[in-house]
CSV table of C-alpha atoms in Angstrom, one decimal:
chain,number,residue,atom,x,y,z
A,1,GLN,CA,18.1,2.8,-12.1
A,2,VAL,CA,19.2,4.7,-9.0
A,3,GLN,CA,18.3,6.2,-6.1
A,4,LEU,CA,18.9,9.4,-4.1
A,5,VAL,CA,18.6,10.8,-0.5
A,6,GLU,CA,19.1,14.0,0.6
A,7,SER,CA,20.3,15.2,4.3
A,8,GLY,CA,22.1,17.8,6.0
A,9,GLY,CA,19.4,20.2,5.5
A,10,GLY,CA,18.1,22.8,8.4
A,11,LEU,CA,17.9,26.4,10.3
A,12,VAL,CA,21.3,28.2,9.8
A,13,GLN,CA,21.9,32.6,10.6
A,14,ALA,CA,23.3,34.5,7.6
A,15,GLY,CA,26.3,34.1,7.5
A,16,GLY,CA,26.8,30.4,8.3
A,17,SER,CA,27.1,26.8,6.7
A,18,LEU,CA,25.3,24.3,5.5
A,19,ARG,CA,27.1,21.0,3.9
A,20,LEU,CA,24.6,18.8,1.6
A,21,SER,CA,25.2,15.3,1.1
A,22,CYS,CA,22.5,12.5,-1.7
A,23,ALA,CA,23.2,9.5,-0.6
A,24,ALA,CA,23.3,6.6,-4.0
A,25,SER,CA,22.2,3.1,-3.3
A,26,GLY,CA,21.2,0.8,-6.3
A,27,ARG,CA,23.8,1.7,-9.1
A,28,THR,CA,27.3,3.7,-9.1
A,29,LEU,CA,27.5,7.2,-8.7
A,30,ALA,CA,30.9,7.0,-11.4
A,31,SER,CA,27.7,6.4,-13.5
A,32,TYR,CA,26.5,9.7,-13.3
A,33,ASP,CA,26.6,13.5,-14.2
A,34,MET,CA,24.8,15.1,-11.0
A,35,ALA,CA,23.1,18.1,-10.5
A,36,TRP,CA,21.9,20.0,-7.4
A,37,PHE,CA,18.8,22.1,-8.1
A,38,ARG,CA,16.4,24.5,-5.2
A,39,GLN,CA,13.0,25.4,-5.6
A,40,VAL,CA,10.8,27.9,-3.4
A,41,PRO,CA,6.6,27.5,-2.9
A,42,GLY,CA,5.6,29.3,-6.0
A,43,LYS,CA,8.9,29.3,-8.2
A,44,GLU,CA,10.0,27.2,-10.9
A,45,ARG,CA,12.8,24.4,-9.4
A,46,GLU,CA,15.9,26.1,-10.3
A,47,PHE,CA,19.8,24.8,-11.1
A,48,VAL,CA,22.2,25.7,-9.3
A,49,THR,CA,25.3,23.8,-9.9
A,50,ASN,CA,26.7,20.7,-11.5
A,51,ILE,CA,29.1,17.6,-12.3
A,52,ARG,CA,30.8,15.4,-14.3
A,53,ARG,CA,31.0,11.4,-13.8
A,54,ILE,CA,34.6,12.2,-15.0
A,55,GLY,CA,37.1,15.0,-14.7
A,56,THR,CA,37.1,18.4,-12.9
A,57,MET,CA,34.3,20.0,-15.1
A,58,ARG,CA,31.5,22.2,-12.6
A,59,TYR,CA,29.6,25.5,-13.5
A,60,TYR,CA,27.5,27.0,-11.2
A,61,ALA,CA,24.8,29.3,-11.0
A,62,ASP,CA,25.7,33.1,-10.5
A,63,SER,CA,24.0,33.6,-7.6
A,64,VAL,CA,25.8,31.0,-5.6
A,65,ARG,CA,29.1,31.1,-7.6
A,66,GLY,CA,31.9,31.1,-4.4
A,67,ARG,CA,30.2,30.3,-2.1
A,68,PHE,CA,28.5,27.1,-2.9
A,69,THR,CA,30.7,23.9,-4.3
A,70,ILE,CA,29.6,20.6,-5.4
A,71,SER,CA,31.9,17.5,-5.0
A,72,LYS,CA,31.8,13.8,-4.6
A,73,ASP,CA,32.8,10.8,-3.5
A,74,ASN,CA,32.9,8.0,-5.4
A,75,ALA,CA,33.7,5.5,-2.7
A,76,LYS,CA,31.3,6.6,-0.2
A,77,ASN,CA,28.6,6.8,-3.2
A,78,THR,CA,27.6,10.2,-2.3
A,79,LEU,CA,26.6,13.9,-3.4
A,80,TYR,CA,27.7,17.0,-1.8
A,81,LEU,CA,26.8,20.2,-2.2
A,82,GLN,CA,28.8,22.5,0.4
A,83,MET,CA,27.1,26.1,0.9
A,84,ASN,CA,29.1,28.8,3.3
A,85,SER,CA,27.9,33.0,3.4
A,86,LEU,CA,24.2,31.6,3.5
A,87,LYS,CA,21.8,34.2,3.2
A,88,PRO,CA,18.6,34.6,3.0
A,89,GLU,CA,17.1,34.6,-0.2
A,90,ASP,CA,19.5,30.9,-0.1
A,91,THR,CA,16.0,29.4,1.6
A,92,ALA,CA,14.3,26.4,-0.6
A,93,VAL,CA,13.6,23.4,-0.8
A,94,TYR,CA,17.1,21.5,-2.3
A,95,TYR,CA,17.1,18.0,-4.9
A,96,CYS,CA,19.5,16.2,-6.2
A,97,ALA,CA,19.2,14.7,-9.3
A,98,ALA,CA,21.5,12.0,-11.6
A,99,SER,CA,21.5,11.3,-14.9
A,100,ALA,CA,22.8,8.3,-16.8
A,101,ARG,CA,23.7,9.9,-20.6
A,102,THR,CA,26.3,12.2,-20.9
A,103,ILE,CA,24.3,16.1,-20.1
A,104,VAL,CA,24.5,18.5,-23.3
A,105,ARG,CA,22.7,21.6,-21.1
A,106,PRO,CA,23.6,21.2,-17.5
A,107,THR,CA,21.0,24.1,-16.5
A,108,ARG,CA,17.5,22.3,-17.5
A,109,GLU,CA,15.5,19.6,-15.0
A,110,SER,CA,14.5,18.0,-18.3
A,111,GLU,CA,18.2,16.9,-18.8
A,112,TYR,CA,18.0,14.3,-15.5
A,113,ASP,CA,16.2,11.0,-15.5
A,114,TYR,CA,16.6,10.9,-11.4
A,115,TRP,CA,15.2,12.9,-8.4
A,116,GLY,CA,15.6,12.5,-4.4
A,117,GLN,CA,12.6,13.6,-2.1
A,118,GLY,CA,14.5,17.0,-1.4
A,119,THR,CA,15.8,18.6,2.0
A,120,GLN,CA,14.9,21.8,3.1
A,121,VAL,CA,17.4,24.5,4.0
A,122,THR,CA,15.6,27.5,6.2
A,123,VAL,CA,17.9,30.6,6.8
A,124,SER,CA,17.5,33.3,9.4
A,125,SER,CA,18.4,37.1,8.9
């Protein structure tokens, strides 16, 4: 199994940037398909973006495409989410997730076996 710990969240003004990190331990990150989700109180967890364990295939939710970028550094065993041009509606707890098997439907929460505890991102207007 793999353990995931998110960091890098905080308070930022609209139009600003943040970079979130997801550090993995227990297993090499290269063995997993990875994703970022986010959630606000009273709403369901929402898919943000994902990356495959091999190749360059990535997918972004319409709400973040062109502003967010997912990347992975296998040498550091860390997943990243670069967030630019942040908006107040981006305010949420952000979670990283992992699957040991090849994901078929990456936007579905049930596809992922391992989750971090989340990091809070707050964007002020």
